[in-house]
Coordinates of C-alpha atoms and ligand atoms in Angstrom, one line a residue:
X84 CA -4.8 -82.9 -18.6
X85 CA -2.9 -79.8 -17.6
X86 CA -1.4 -79.0 -14.2
X87 CA -4.4 -77.1 -13.3
X88 CA -6.8 -80.0 -13.0
X89 CA -8.1 -81.4 -9.7
X90 CA -5.4 -82.5 -7.3
X91 CA -4.9 -86.2 -6.8
X92 CA -3.4 -85.6 -3.3
X93 CA -5.3 -87.3 -0.4
X94 CA -5.0 -84.1 1.7
X95 CA -8.3 -82.7 2.7
X96 CA -9.0 -79.6 0.7
X97 CA -9.8 -76.4 2.6
X98 CA -12.9 -74.5 1.4
X99 CA -10.5 -71.8 0.0
X100 CA -8.6 -74.4 -2.1
X101 CA -11.9 -75.7 -3.4
X102 CA -13.0 -72.2 -4.3
X103 CA -9.6 -71.6 -6.0
X104 CA -10.0 -74.9 -7.9
X105 CA -13.5 -73.9 -9.0
X106 CA -12.2 -70.8 -10.6
X107 CA -9.1 -72.2 -12.4
X108 CA -9.5 -73.9 -15.8
X109 CA -7.6 -75.3 -18.7
X110 CA -9.9 -73.5 -21.0
X111 CA -12.7 -71.0 -20.9
X112 CA -15.0 -70.8 -23.9
X113 CA -17.2 -67.7 -24.3
X114 CA -20.5 -68.2 -26.1
X115 CA -23.1 -70.9 -25.9
X116 CA -24.1 -70.8 -29.5
X117 CA -23.7 -73.6 -32.0
X118 CA -19.9 -73.1 -32.2
X119 CA -19.2 -72.6 -28.5
X120 CA -21.2 -75.7 -27.5
X121 CA -19.2 -77.7 -30.0
X122 CA -15.9 -76.3 -28.7
X123 CA -17.0 -77.2 -25.2
X124 CA -17.9 -80.7 -26.2
X125 CA -14.5 -81.3 -27.9
X126 CA -12.4 -80.0 -25.0
X127 CA -14.6 -81.9 -22.5
X128 CA -14.1 -85.0 -24.5
X129 CA -10.4 -84.5 -24.5
X130 CA -10.4 -84.5 -20.7
X131 CA -9.8 -80.8 -20.1
X132 CA -11.2 -78.8 -17.3
X133 CA -13.3 -76.3 -19.2
X134 CA -16.1 -73.9 -18.5
X135 CA -18.3 -72.2 -21.0
X136 CA -19.6 -68.7 -20.1
X137 CA -22.6 -67.0 -21.7
X138 CA -24.5 -63.8 -20.8
X139 CA -27.9 -65.4 -21.7
X140 CA -30.1 -67.3 -19.4
X141 CA -30.2 -70.2 -21.8
X142 CA -28.0 -71.8 -24.5
X143 CA -28.4 -71.0 -28.2
X144 CA -26.3 -67.9 -28.9
X145 CA -27.8 -65.8 -31.6
X146 CA -30.7 -68.3 -31.6
X147 CA -31.3 -67.4 -27.9
X148 CA -31.1 -63.7 -28.4
X149 CA -32.9 -63.2 -31.7
X150 CA -36.3 -64.4 -30.6
X151 CA -38.3 -61.7 -32.5
X152 CA -41.4 -62.8 -34.5
X153 CA -40.3 -64.1 -37.8
X154 CA -36.7 -65.0 -36.9
X155 CA -35.6 -68.0 -38.9
X156 CA -32.8 -69.8 -40.7
X157 CA -31.8 -68.7 -44.2
X158 CA -29.7 -71.9 -44.5
X159 CA -31.4 -75.3 -44.9
X160 CA -32.1 -76.5 -41.3
X161 CA -30.4 -79.8 -41.8
X162 CA -27.3 -78.2 -43.3
X163 CA -26.8 -76.0 -40.3
X164 CA -26.9 -78.5 -37.4
X165 CA -24.2 -80.8 -36.1
X166 CA -23.1 -83.6 -38.4
X167 CA -20.4 -85.1 -36.1
X168 CA -22.9 -86.9 -33.9
X169 CA -24.9 -89.7 -35.4
X170 CA -27.1 -89.7 -32.3
X171 CA -28.1 -86.1 -32.9
X172 CA -28.7 -86.7 -36.6
X173 CA -30.9 -89.7 -35.9
X174 CA -32.8 -88.3 -33.0
X175 CA -33.6 -84.8 -34.1
X176 CA -36.5 -84.0 -36.5
X177 CA -36.6 -80.7 -38.4
X178 CA -40.1 -79.6 -39.3
X179 CA -39.3 -76.9 -41.8
X180 CA -36.8 -76.5 -44.6
X181 CA -35.9 -73.1 -42.9
X182 CA -36.7 -73.6 -39.2
X183 CA -38.0 -70.8 -37.1
X184 CA -36.1 -69.5 -34.0
X185 CA -38.1 -71.5 -31.4
X186 CA -37.2 -74.8 -33.2
X187 CA -33.6 -73.8 -33.5
X188 CA -33.4 -72.9 -29.8
X189 CA -35.0 -76.2 -29.0
X190 CA -32.4 -78.1 -31.1
X191 CA -29.5 -76.4 -29.4
X192 CA -30.9 -77.2 -26.0
X193 CA -31.4 -80.8 -27.1
X194 CA -27.8 -80.9 -28.3
X195 CA -26.5 -79.4 -25.0
X196 CA -28.4 -82.2 -23.1
X197 CA -27.5 -85.0 -25.4
X198 CA -23.8 -84.1 -25.4
X199 CA -23.7 -83.8 -21.6
X200 CA -22.6 -80.2 -21.7
X201 CA -24.7 -78.6 -19.0
X202 CA -22.4 -79.2 -16.0
X203 CA -19.7 -77.1 -17.6
X204 CA -21.9 -74.2 -18.8
X205 CA -22.3 -71.1 -16.6
X206 CA -25.2 -68.9 -17.9
X207 CA -26.1 -65.4 -16.9
X208 CA -22.4 -64.5 -17.0
X209 CA -21.1 -61.7 -19.1
X210 CA -17.3 -61.4 -19.4
X211 CA -16.1 -57.9 -18.4
X212 CA -12.4 -58.4 -19.2
X213 CA -9.7 -60.9 -20.0
X214 CA -6.1 -60.0 -19.3
X215 CA -3.1 -62.1 -20.1
X216 CA -0.8 -62.6 -17.1
X217 CA 2.7 -62.8 -18.6
X218 CA 4.3 -64.3 -15.5
X219 CA 1.8 -67.0 -14.9
X220 CA 1.0 -67.6 -18.6
X221 CA -2.7 -67.5 -17.9
X222 CA -5.7 -65.4 -18.8
X223 CA -7.4 -63.6 -15.9
X224 CA -11.1 -63.4 -16.8
X225 CA -13.5 -61.2 -14.9
X226 CA -17.2 -61.2 -15.2
X227 CA -19.7 -58.3 -14.8
X228 CA -20.8 -59.9 -11.5
X229 CA -17.3 -59.6 -10.2
X230 CA -16.2 -63.2 -10.5
X231 CA -12.5 -63.9 -11.4
X232 CA -11.3 -66.9 -13.3
X233 CA -7.9 -68.1 -14.3
X234 CA -7.5 -70.1 -17.5
X235 CA -4.7 -71.3 -19.7
X236 CA -6.7 -71.0 -22.9
X237 CA -9.3 -68.4 -23.7
X238 CA -11.5 -69.1 -26.6
X239 CA -14.1 -66.7 -28.1
X240 CA -17.1 -68.3 -29.8
X241 CA -19.2 -65.2 -29.6
X242 CA -20.6 -65.1 -33.2
X243 CA -20.1 -62.6 -36.0
X244 CA -23.5 -60.9 -35.7
X245 CA -24.1 -60.6 -32.0
X246 CA -23.0 -57.1 -30.8
X247 CA -26.2 -55.1 -31.4
X248 CA -25.9 -51.6 -32.6
X249 CA -28.2 -48.7 -32.3
X250 CA -28.5 -45.5 -34.4
X251 CA -26.4 -42.6 -33.1
X252 CA -29.5 -40.4 -33.3
X253 CA -29.7 -38.7 -29.9
X254 CA -32.6 -38.7 -27.4
X255 CA -33.6 -42.4 -26.9
X256 CA -33.6 -41.8 -23.1
X257 CA -36.3 -39.1 -23.7
X258 CA -38.6 -41.5 -25.5
X259 CA -41.5 -42.7 -23.3
X260 CA -42.8 -45.6 -25.4
X261 CA -41.7 -49.2 -25.6
X262 CA -38.6 -50.0 -27.6
X263 CA -36.8 -53.2 -28.5
X264 CA -33.8 -54.4 -30.5
X265 CA -34.5 -57.5 -32.6
X266 CA -31.3 -59.1 -31.2
X267 CA -32.3 -58.4 -27.6
X268 CA -35.9 -59.5 -27.9
X269 CA -37.6 -60.2 -24.6
X270 CA -39.0 -63.7 -23.8
X271 CA -42.3 -62.2 -22.8
X272 CA -44.7 -61.7 -25.6
X273 CA -44.6 -58.3 -27.2
X274 CA -47.9 -57.1 -28.6
X275 CA -48.1 -54.8 -31.6
X276 CA -51.9 -54.8 -31.6
X277 CA -53.5 -51.4 -31.9
X278 CA -50.1 -49.6 -31.6
X279 CA -48.2 -47.1 -33.7
X280 CA -44.9 -48.9 -34.4
X281 CA -41.7 -47.9 -36.1
X282 CA -39.3 -50.5 -37.4
X283 CA -35.9 -49.0 -38.1
X284 CA -33.8 -51.1 -40.5
X285 CA -34.5 -53.3 -43.5
X286 CA -31.8 -55.9 -43.4
X287 CA -32.6 -59.6 -42.8
X288 CA -34.1 -59.0 -39.3
X289 CA -36.2 -56.0 -40.4
X290 CA -37.5 -57.9 -43.4
X291 CA -38.4 -60.9 -41.2
X292 CA -40.2 -59.0 -38.5
X293 CA -42.0 -56.3 -40.6
X294 CA -44.9 -58.6 -41.9
X295 CA -45.6 -59.6 -38.3
X296 CA -45.8 -56.0 -37.1
X297 CA -47.8 -55.0 -40.1
X298 CA -50.4 -57.6 -39.4
X299 CA -51.3 -56.3 -35.9
X300 CA -50.2 -52.7 -35.6
X301 CA -52.6 -49.8 -35.9
X302 CA -49.9 -48.2 -38.1
X303 CA -46.4 -49.3 -39.1
X304 CA -43.7 -46.9 -40.2
X305 CA -40.8 -48.6 -41.9
X306 CA -37.7 -46.5 -41.5
X307 CA -35.5 -47.5 -44.4
X308 CA -31.9 -46.2 -45.0
X309 CA -30.9 -48.6 -47.8
X310 CA -33.2 -50.9 -49.6
X311 CA -32.0 -54.5 -50.1
X312 CA -32.4 -57.1 -52.8
X313 CA -34.9 -59.3 -51.1
X314 CA -36.0 -62.6 -52.5
X315 CA -38.7 -65.1 -51.4
X316 CA -37.7 -67.8 -48.9
X317 CA -40.2 -70.3 -50.4
X318 CA -40.2 -72.2 -47.1
X319 CA -41.9 -75.6 -46.8
X320 CA -42.7 -78.2 -44.2
X321 CA -40.4 -81.3 -43.9
X322 CA -42.6 -84.4 -44.0
X323 CA -41.7 -87.6 -42.1
X324 CA -40.7 -89.2 -45.5
X325 CA -38.4 -86.2 -46.3
X326 CA -36.9 -86.3 -42.9
X327 CA -36.1 -90.0 -43.3
X328 CA -34.5 -89.2 -46.6
X329 CA -32.5 -86.4 -45.1
X330 CA -31.2 -88.8 -42.4
X331 CA -30.4 -91.5 -45.0
X332 CA -28.5 -89.1 -47.2
X333 CA -26.9 -87.1 -44.4
X334 CA -23.4 -88.0 -45.5
X335 CA -24.0 -86.8 -49.0
X336 CA -25.5 -83.5 -47.8
X337 CA -22.5 -83.0 -45.6
X338 CA -20.1 -83.7 -48.5
X339 CA -22.0 -81.2 -50.6
X340 CA -21.6 -78.6 -47.9
X341 CA -17.9 -79.3 -47.5
X342 CA -17.2 -78.9 -51.2
X343 CA -19.4 -75.8 -51.7
X344 CA -17.7 -72.3 -51.3
X345 CA -20.5 -71.2 -49.0
X346 CA -20.6 -74.4 -46.9
X347 CA -24.2 -75.0 -48.0
X348 CA -25.8 -77.6 -50.2
X349 CA -25.8 -75.0 -53.0
X350 CA -23.1 -74.4 -55.5
X351 CA -23.0 -72.0 -58.4
X352 CA -24.2 -73.3 -61.8
X353 CA -21.5 -74.5 -64.2
X354 CA -22.7 -71.9 -66.7
X355 CA -22.4 -68.2 -67.5
X356 CA -25.5 -66.1 -68.0
X357 CA -24.2 -65.3 -71.4
X358 CA -24.1 -69.0 -72.4
X359 CA -27.9 -68.8 -73.0
X360 CA -30.3 -66.3 -74.7
X361 CA -31.7 -63.4 -72.6
X362 CA -35.1 -65.2 -72.6
X363 CA -33.5 -68.5 -71.3
X364 CA -31.6 -66.5 -68.7
X365 CA -34.7 -64.8 -67.4
X366 CA -36.5 -68.1 -67.4
X367 CA -33.7 -69.4 -65.2
X368 CA -34.0 -66.3 -62.9
X369 CA -37.7 -67.0 -62.6
X370 CA -37.0 -70.6 -61.6
X371 CA -34.5 -69.4 -59.0
X372 CA -37.1 -66.8 -57.7
X373 CA -39.4 -69.7 -57.1
X374 CA -36.7 -71.9 -55.5
X375 CA -36.1 -72.2 -51.8
X376 CA -33.8 -70.1 -49.6
X377 CA -30.6 -68.7 -50.9
X378 CA -30.6 -70.6 -54.2
X379 CA -30.8 -67.3 -56.1
X380 CA -27.6 -66.1 -54.4
X381 CA -25.7 -69.4 -54.2
X382 CA -27.0 -71.5 -57.1
X383 CA -27.0 -68.9 -59.8
X384 CA -25.0 -68.5 -63.1
X385 CA -21.3 -68.3 -62.2
X386 CA -20.9 -64.8 -63.5
X387 CA -23.7 -63.1 -61.5
X388 CA -21.4 -62.5 -58.6
X389 CA -18.4 -61.5 -60.7
X390 CA -19.5 -59.7 -63.8
X391 CA -21.1 -56.2 -63.6
X392 CA -23.3 -56.7 -66.7
X393 CA -24.4 -60.2 -65.7
X394 CA -25.3 -58.8 -62.3
X395 CA -27.2 -55.9 -63.8
X396 CA -29.4 -58.4 -65.8
X397 CA -30.5 -60.0 -62.5
X398 CA -31.0 -56.6 -60.8
X399 CA -33.3 -55.6 -63.7
X400 CA -35.3 -58.9 -63.2
X401 CA -35.6 -58.4 -59.5
X402 CA -36.5 -54.7 -59.8
X403 CA -39.4 -55.7 -62.0
X404 CA -40.5 -58.3 -59.4
X405 CA -40.7 -55.5 -56.9
X406 CA -42.7 -53.3 -59.3
X407 CA -45.1 -56.1 -59.9
X408 CA -45.7 -56.7 -56.2
X409 CA -45.9 -53.2 -54.9
X410 CA -49.0 -51.2 -56.0
X411 CA -47.7 -47.7 -55.6
X412 CA -45.0 -47.0 -58.2
X413 CA -43.3 -44.4 -56.0
X414 CA -43.1 -46.8 -53.1
X415 CA -41.9 -49.6 -55.4
X416 CA -39.0 -47.4 -56.7
X417 CA -38.0 -46.6 -53.1
X418 CA -37.8 -50.3 -52.4
X419 CA -35.4 -51.0 -55.3
X420 CA -31.7 -50.8 -54.4
X421 CA -29.6 -48.4 -56.5
X422 CA -26.4 -48.4 -54.5
X423 CA -25.5 -52.1 -54.9
X424 CA -26.2 -55.1 -57.0
X425 CA -27.7 -58.4 -56.0
X426 CA -25.2 -60.5 -53.9
X427 CA -22.9 -57.6 -53.1
X428 CA -24.5 -57.9 -49.6
X429 CA -26.0 -60.9 -48.1
X430 CA -29.6 -60.8 -49.4
X431 CA -32.5 -61.1 -46.9
X432 CA -35.2 -63.6 -47.5
X433 CA -38.8 -62.7 -47.3
X434 CA -42.3 -64.1 -46.9
X435 CA -44.9 -61.5 -48.0
X436 CA -42.5 -58.5 -47.4
X437 CA -43.3 -56.4 -50.4
X438 CA -47.1 -56.9 -50.1
X439 CA -46.9 -55.2 -46.7
X440 CA -46.4 -51.9 -48.5
X441 CA -49.8 -52.3 -50.1
X442 CA -51.5 -52.2 -46.7
X443 CA -53.2 -49.0 -45.8
X444 CA -51.7 -49.1 -42.3
X445 CA -48.0 -49.2 -43.5
X446 CA -45.9 -46.2 -44.5
X447 CA -42.4 -46.4 -45.9
X448 CA -40.1 -43.6 -44.6
X449 CA -36.8 -43.1 -46.3
X450 CA -34.2 -41.8 -43.8
X451 CA -32.2 -40.7 -46.8
X452 CA -35.0 -38.3 -47.9
X453 CA -35.8 -37.3 -44.3
X454 CA -33.0 -38.2 -41.9
X455 CA -33.9 -38.9 -38.3
X456 CA -32.7 -36.0 -36.2
X457 CA -33.7 -37.2 -32.7
X458 CA -35.9 -39.5 -30.6
X459 CA -38.4 -37.4 -28.7
X460 CA -40.7 -38.1 -25.8
X461 CA -43.4 -39.1 -28.2
X462 CA -41.5 -40.8 -31.0
X463 CA -39.0 -40.0 -33.8
X464 CA -38.3 -36.5 -35.2
X465 CA -37.1 -36.3 -38.7
X466 CA -36.1 -33.3 -40.8
X467 CA -39.7 -33.3 -42.0
X468 CA -41.9 -34.2 -39.1
X469 CA -42.4 -35.9 -35.8
X470 CA -43.7 -39.4 -35.8
X471 CA -45.7 -40.2 -32.7
X472 CA -45.1 -43.8 -31.8
X473 CA -46.1 -46.4 -29.1
X474 CA -43.2 -48.6 -30.0
X475 CA -39.8 -48.5 -31.8
X476 CA -38.2 -51.7 -33.0
X477 CA -34.5 -51.4 -33.8
X478 CA -33.6 -53.9 -36.5
X479 CA -30.4 -51.9 -36.9
X480 CA -27.9 -54.8 -37.0
X481 CA -24.6 -55.3 -35.4
X482 CA -21.1 -54.1 -34.9
X483 CA -20.3 -57.1 -37.0
X484 CA -17.6 -59.8 -36.7
X485 CA -15.2 -58.1 -34.2
X486 CA -17.7 -56.3 -31.9
X487 CA -18.5 -59.1 -29.6
X488 CA -14.8 -59.9 -29.2
X489 CA -13.5 -56.4 -28.5
X490 CA -16.5 -55.6 -26.2
X491 CA -14.9 -58.2 -23.8
X492 CA -11.9 -55.8 -23.1
X493 CA -9.2 -58.2 -23.9
X494 CA -5.6 -57.2 -23.1
X495 CA -2.6 -59.2 -24.3
X496 CA 1.1 -59.0 -23.7
X497 CA 2.6 -55.6 -22.9
X498 CA -0.8 -54.4 -21.8
X499 CA -1.9 -54.2 -25.4
X500 CA -5.7 -53.8 -25.7
X501 CA -7.2 -55.9 -28.5
X502 CA -9.6 -53.2 -29.6
X503 CA -6.7 -50.8 -30.1
X504 CA -4.7 -53.5 -31.9
X505 CA -7.7 -53.9 -34.3
X506 CA -8.5 -50.2 -34.7
X507 CA -7.7 -50.3 -38.5
X508 CA -9.4 -53.6 -38.9
X509 CA -8.8 -57.1 -37.4
X510 CA -5.3 -58.6 -37.5
X511 CA -5.2 -62.4 -37.2
X512 CA -3.3 -65.4 -38.6
X513 CA -5.8 -67.8 -40.3
X514 CA -8.6 -66.1 -38.3
X515 CA -7.4 -68.2 -35.3
X516 CA -5.0 -66.1 -33.3
X517 CA -3.4 -62.6 -33.0
X518 CA 0.3 -61.9 -32.2
X519 CA 1.0 -61.0 -28.6
X520 CA -2.3 -62.5 -27.5
X521 CA -1.0 -66.0 -26.5
X522 CA -3.4 -68.9 -25.9
X523 CA -6.3 -66.7 -27.2
X524 CA -8.2 -68.4 -30.0
X525 CA -11.1 -67.2 -32.0
X526 CA -13.6 -69.7 -33.4
X527 CA -16.0 -68.0 -35.8
X528 CA -14.1 -64.8 -35.6
X529 CA -12.8 -62.3 -38.1
X530 CA -10.9 -63.2 -41.4
X531 CA -12.2 -66.8 -41.4
X532 CA -15.9 -67.1 -41.4
X533 CA -18.4 -66.7 -44.2
X534 CA -21.3 -68.7 -45.5
X535 CA -22.9 -71.3 -43.3
X536 CA -21.1 -70.5 -40.1
X537 CA -21.2 -73.9 -38.3
X538 CA -19.7 -75.6 -41.3
X539 CA -16.5 -73.5 -41.1
X540 CA -16.4 -73.2 -37.3
X541 CA -16.6 -77.0 -36.8
X542 CA -13.2 -77.2 -38.6
X543 CA -11.8 -74.4 -36.4
X544 CA -13.1 -76.1 -33.3
X545 CA -11.3 -79.4 -34.2
X546 CA -8.1 -77.4 -35.2
X547 CA -8.1 -75.4 -31.9
X548 CA -8.7 -78.6 -29.8
X549 CA -5.8 -80.3 -31.5
X550 CA -3.5 -77.3 -31.1
X551 CA -4.4 -77.0 -27.4
X552 CA -3.6 -80.7 -26.9
X553 CA -0.3 -80.2 -28.8
X554 CA 0.6 -77.4 -26.4
X555 CA -0.2 -79.4 -23.3
X556 CA 1.3 -82.7 -24.5
X557 CA 4.6 -80.9 -25.3
X558 CA 4.8 -79.0 -22.1
X559 CA 4.5 -75.6 -23.7
X560 CA 3.0 -72.8 -21.8
X561 CA 2.1 -70.6 -24.7
X562 CA 1.1 -70.7 -28.3
X563 CA 0.8 -67.5 -30.3
X564 CA 1.4 -66.2 -33.8
X565 CA 3.6 -63.5 -35.3
X566 CA 3.0 -60.2 -36.9
X567 CA 4.7 -61.5 -40.1
X568 CA 2.2 -64.4 -40.2
X569 CA -0.6 -61.9 -39.6
X570 CA 0.6 -59.7 -42.5
X571 CA 0.7 -62.6 -44.8
X572 CA -2.9 -63.6 -43.9
X573 CA -4.1 -60.0 -44.1
X574 CA -2.7 -59.8 -47.7
X575 CA -4.3 -63.1 -48.6
X576 CA -7.7 -62.1 -47.1
X577 CA -7.6 -58.7 -48.9
X578 CA -6.4 -60.3 -52.2
X579 CA -9.5 -62.6 -52.1
X580 CA -12.0 -59.7 -52.0
X581 CA -10.1 -57.5 -54.5
X582 CA -11.8 -57.1 -57.9
X583 CA -15.0 -58.8 -56.7
X584 CA -18.4 -57.0 -56.9
X585 CA -18.7 -57.2 -53.1
X586 CA -15.5 -55.1 -52.7
X587 CA -17.4 -51.9 -53.4
X588 CA -20.5 -52.6 -51.3
X589 CA -21.3 -50.6 -48.2
X590 CA -22.0 -53.6 -45.9
X591 CA -21.4 -54.9 -42.5
X592 CA -18.8 -57.3 -44.0
X593 CA -16.7 -54.1 -44.2
X594 CA -17.9 -52.5 -41.0
X595 CA -19.5 -49.8 -43.1
X596 CA -22.9 -50.0 -41.3
X597 CA -21.3 -48.5 -38.2
X598 CA -20.7 -44.8 -38.3
X599 CA -17.1 -43.9 -37.9
X600 CA -15.8 -47.4 -38.2
X601 CA -12.7 -47.7 -40.5
X602 CA -13.4 -49.8 -43.6
X603 CA -11.8 -53.2 -43.5
X604 CA -12.9 -56.5 -44.9
X605 CA -13.9 -58.6 -41.9
X606 CA -14.6 -62.0 -43.4
X607 CA -12.8 -64.5 -45.7
X608 CA -13.8 -64.7 -49.3
X609 CA -11.7 -67.6 -50.4
X610 CA -14.5 -70.1 -49.8
X611 CA -14.8 -72.7 -47.1
X612 CA -12.8 -75.5 -48.8
X613 CA -9.8 -73.2 -49.4
X614 CA -10.0 -72.0 -45.8
X615 CA -10.1 -75.6 -44.5
X616 CA -7.1 -76.4 -46.7
X617 CA -5.1 -73.4 -45.4
X618 CA -5.5 -74.2 -41.8
X619 CA -4.8 -77.9 -42.4
X620 CA -1.6 -77.0 -44.3
X621 CA -0.4 -74.8 -41.4
X622 CA -0.9 -77.6 -38.9
X623 CA 0.7 -80.3 -41.2
X624 CA 3.7 -78.0 -41.5
X625 CA 4.2 -78.2 -37.8
X626 CA 1.9 -75.3 -37.0
X627 CA 3.7 -73.0 -39.4
X628 CA 3.2 -69.4 -38.5
X629 CA 2.6 -70.2 -34.8
X630 CA 5.2 -69.9 -32.0
X631 CA 5.3 -72.2 -29.0
X632 CA 7.0 -71.1 -25.8
X633 CA 7.9 -73.2 -22.7
Ligands
LIG921 P1 -28.2 -55.7 -41.1 O1 -28.3 -56.6 -42.2 O2 -26.9 -55.0 -40.7 O3 -29.4 -54.6 -41.2 C1 -29.5 -53.5 -40.4 C2 -30.4 -52.5 -41.0 O4 -30.5 -51.4 -40.2 C3 -30.0 -52.0 -42.4 O5 -31.1 -51.8 -43.2 C4 -29.3 -50.7 -42.0 O6 -29.2 -49.8 -43.1 C5 -30.3 -50.2 -40.9 N1 -29.7 -49.2 -40.1 C6 -28.6 -49.3 -39.3 N2 -28.3 -48.2 -38.7 C7 -29.3 -47.3 -39.1 C8 -29.6 -45.9 -38.8 N3 -28.8 -45.2 -38.0 N4 -30.6 -45.4 -39.4 C9 -31.4 -46.1 -40.2 N5 -31.2 -47.3 -40.5 C10 -30.1 -48.0 -40.0 O7 -28.7 -56.5 -39.7 P2 -29.8 -57.6 -39.6 O8 -30.0 -57.9 -38.2 O9 -31.0 -57.3 -40.4 O10 -29.1 -58.9 -40.3 C11 -27.8 -59.3 -40.0 C12 -27.5 -60.6 -40.6 O11 -28.2 -61.6 -39.9 C13 -27.9 -60.8 -42.0 O12 -26.9 -60.5 -42.9 C14 -28.1 -62.3 -42.1 O13 -26.9 -63.0 -42.4 C15 -28.5 -62.7 -40.7 P3 -27.9 -49.8 -44.0 O14 -28.1 -50.9 -44.9 O15 -26.7 -50.0 -43.1 O16 -28.0 -48.5 -44.7

């Protein structure tokens, strides 16, 4: 498609020329997760010479790395997968409403095979840097193994929760026991049996792994900094009949996802909590508590996420649930969030989480009451005592949204490093590009993604593919955006979060889980339908806000 494709000349190629050809691409995509695989498929289908790089030894992205016990979807399995391929929809069978990590990893491997993606995927390859060459209008991409590639387009599909972060507590190198991060979990089986284990972190990953550790460990210490509003997942098996129904109604499911703000089959109720009596309201909360997945968060009364007192009524309901499930009243109170209301942060889903704290082999340690001061040879030292441990599990989350992009050391025009450009928070236009970083696209990057990620990134994948083809077909060498367009998008993004209950939360969506990180809203709160409309409008207006250079 572009001038960098294989030569049609009949001259015999020298080994050097072949090598050169092997390292020069129309597009390089980074990330073999659900979004990167889709992007590769589209570009491959369009006839481009494209390579996908991924640090893992297999495809799957977050579903490759997060192989800890208990890792599973919090979106309905069939709402998360690819809808664009009838073949995939008809041939794949989900076994659970919320599939576990092994099944999801199998699905993405199945998709990579079925879509014929393997020949263009290079695994075990971590990008070390990407630098824009202004003279040649290409990106020079280097890998940690020392390979150097040239590519016209550089596309990051690296996920928003994929750059693991650790506590700044010193001394981990002194610790002599085993330690793991949930997002870097080994393929080999990890045994908790008979061990003294600490799990640090009580977000989604902590909440999912804790019951598994509690089952086998001699003793489990749960190090909690901030309690979360955690609700039951209420998972269930998908029968053959149900799977047939899912296939038969797949288009309707897809349409429900497209029209919902969260890109899921759930939409908020058409009612306010004040439209009913407090008793009726609580009865509805009870139904939602028994309902599957994120129904409590995404299918609740409309005012729960917007109105402080409506939100408080749900918090009171959920606090009582915790009190009813945890025997020790002191422990129960420690597990009840006081710094945020339900939905201000993405709520983790649980299966038997609260009951764990009734087990004699489990201790809840609040790092607010007794901060961790260091890791020691034997375990963790807090301001109160030393905890001797055989294993530490870090469920401490991520440098969210931008971390996996900036860790690639991207340098744009004028030698501008992207991490410096984003020091005060990400700057993008439509979450797709940044000024002075020509031909660099983000799919599933900052200021665009929220909700069920594949439902929004599939739109971006199509948009980016069409934009790339537009550049090539018109003989342009570069597409970029402007700082004015970025300013406009930043204002729109910030306007969308202003006045909401989420605005005041201390969450990864604002980068506030990483010490020292400047607070900036990293996602897009306008809802997926509005985002889709915005990027379609820009394209229909002749790529308004984008600049094309010959
Ligand atoms: P999260 O949701 O960011 O959770 C990380 C947890 O680790 C959270 O409880 C943090 O407390 C805690 N944490 C982080 N650093 C520390 C230190 N230094 N000391 C003590 N505790 C700490 O990541 P997850 O992997 O659980 O889930 C991420 C998303 O994946 C989730 O939203 C789902 O959408 C899927 P904090 O709350 O910051 O005080």
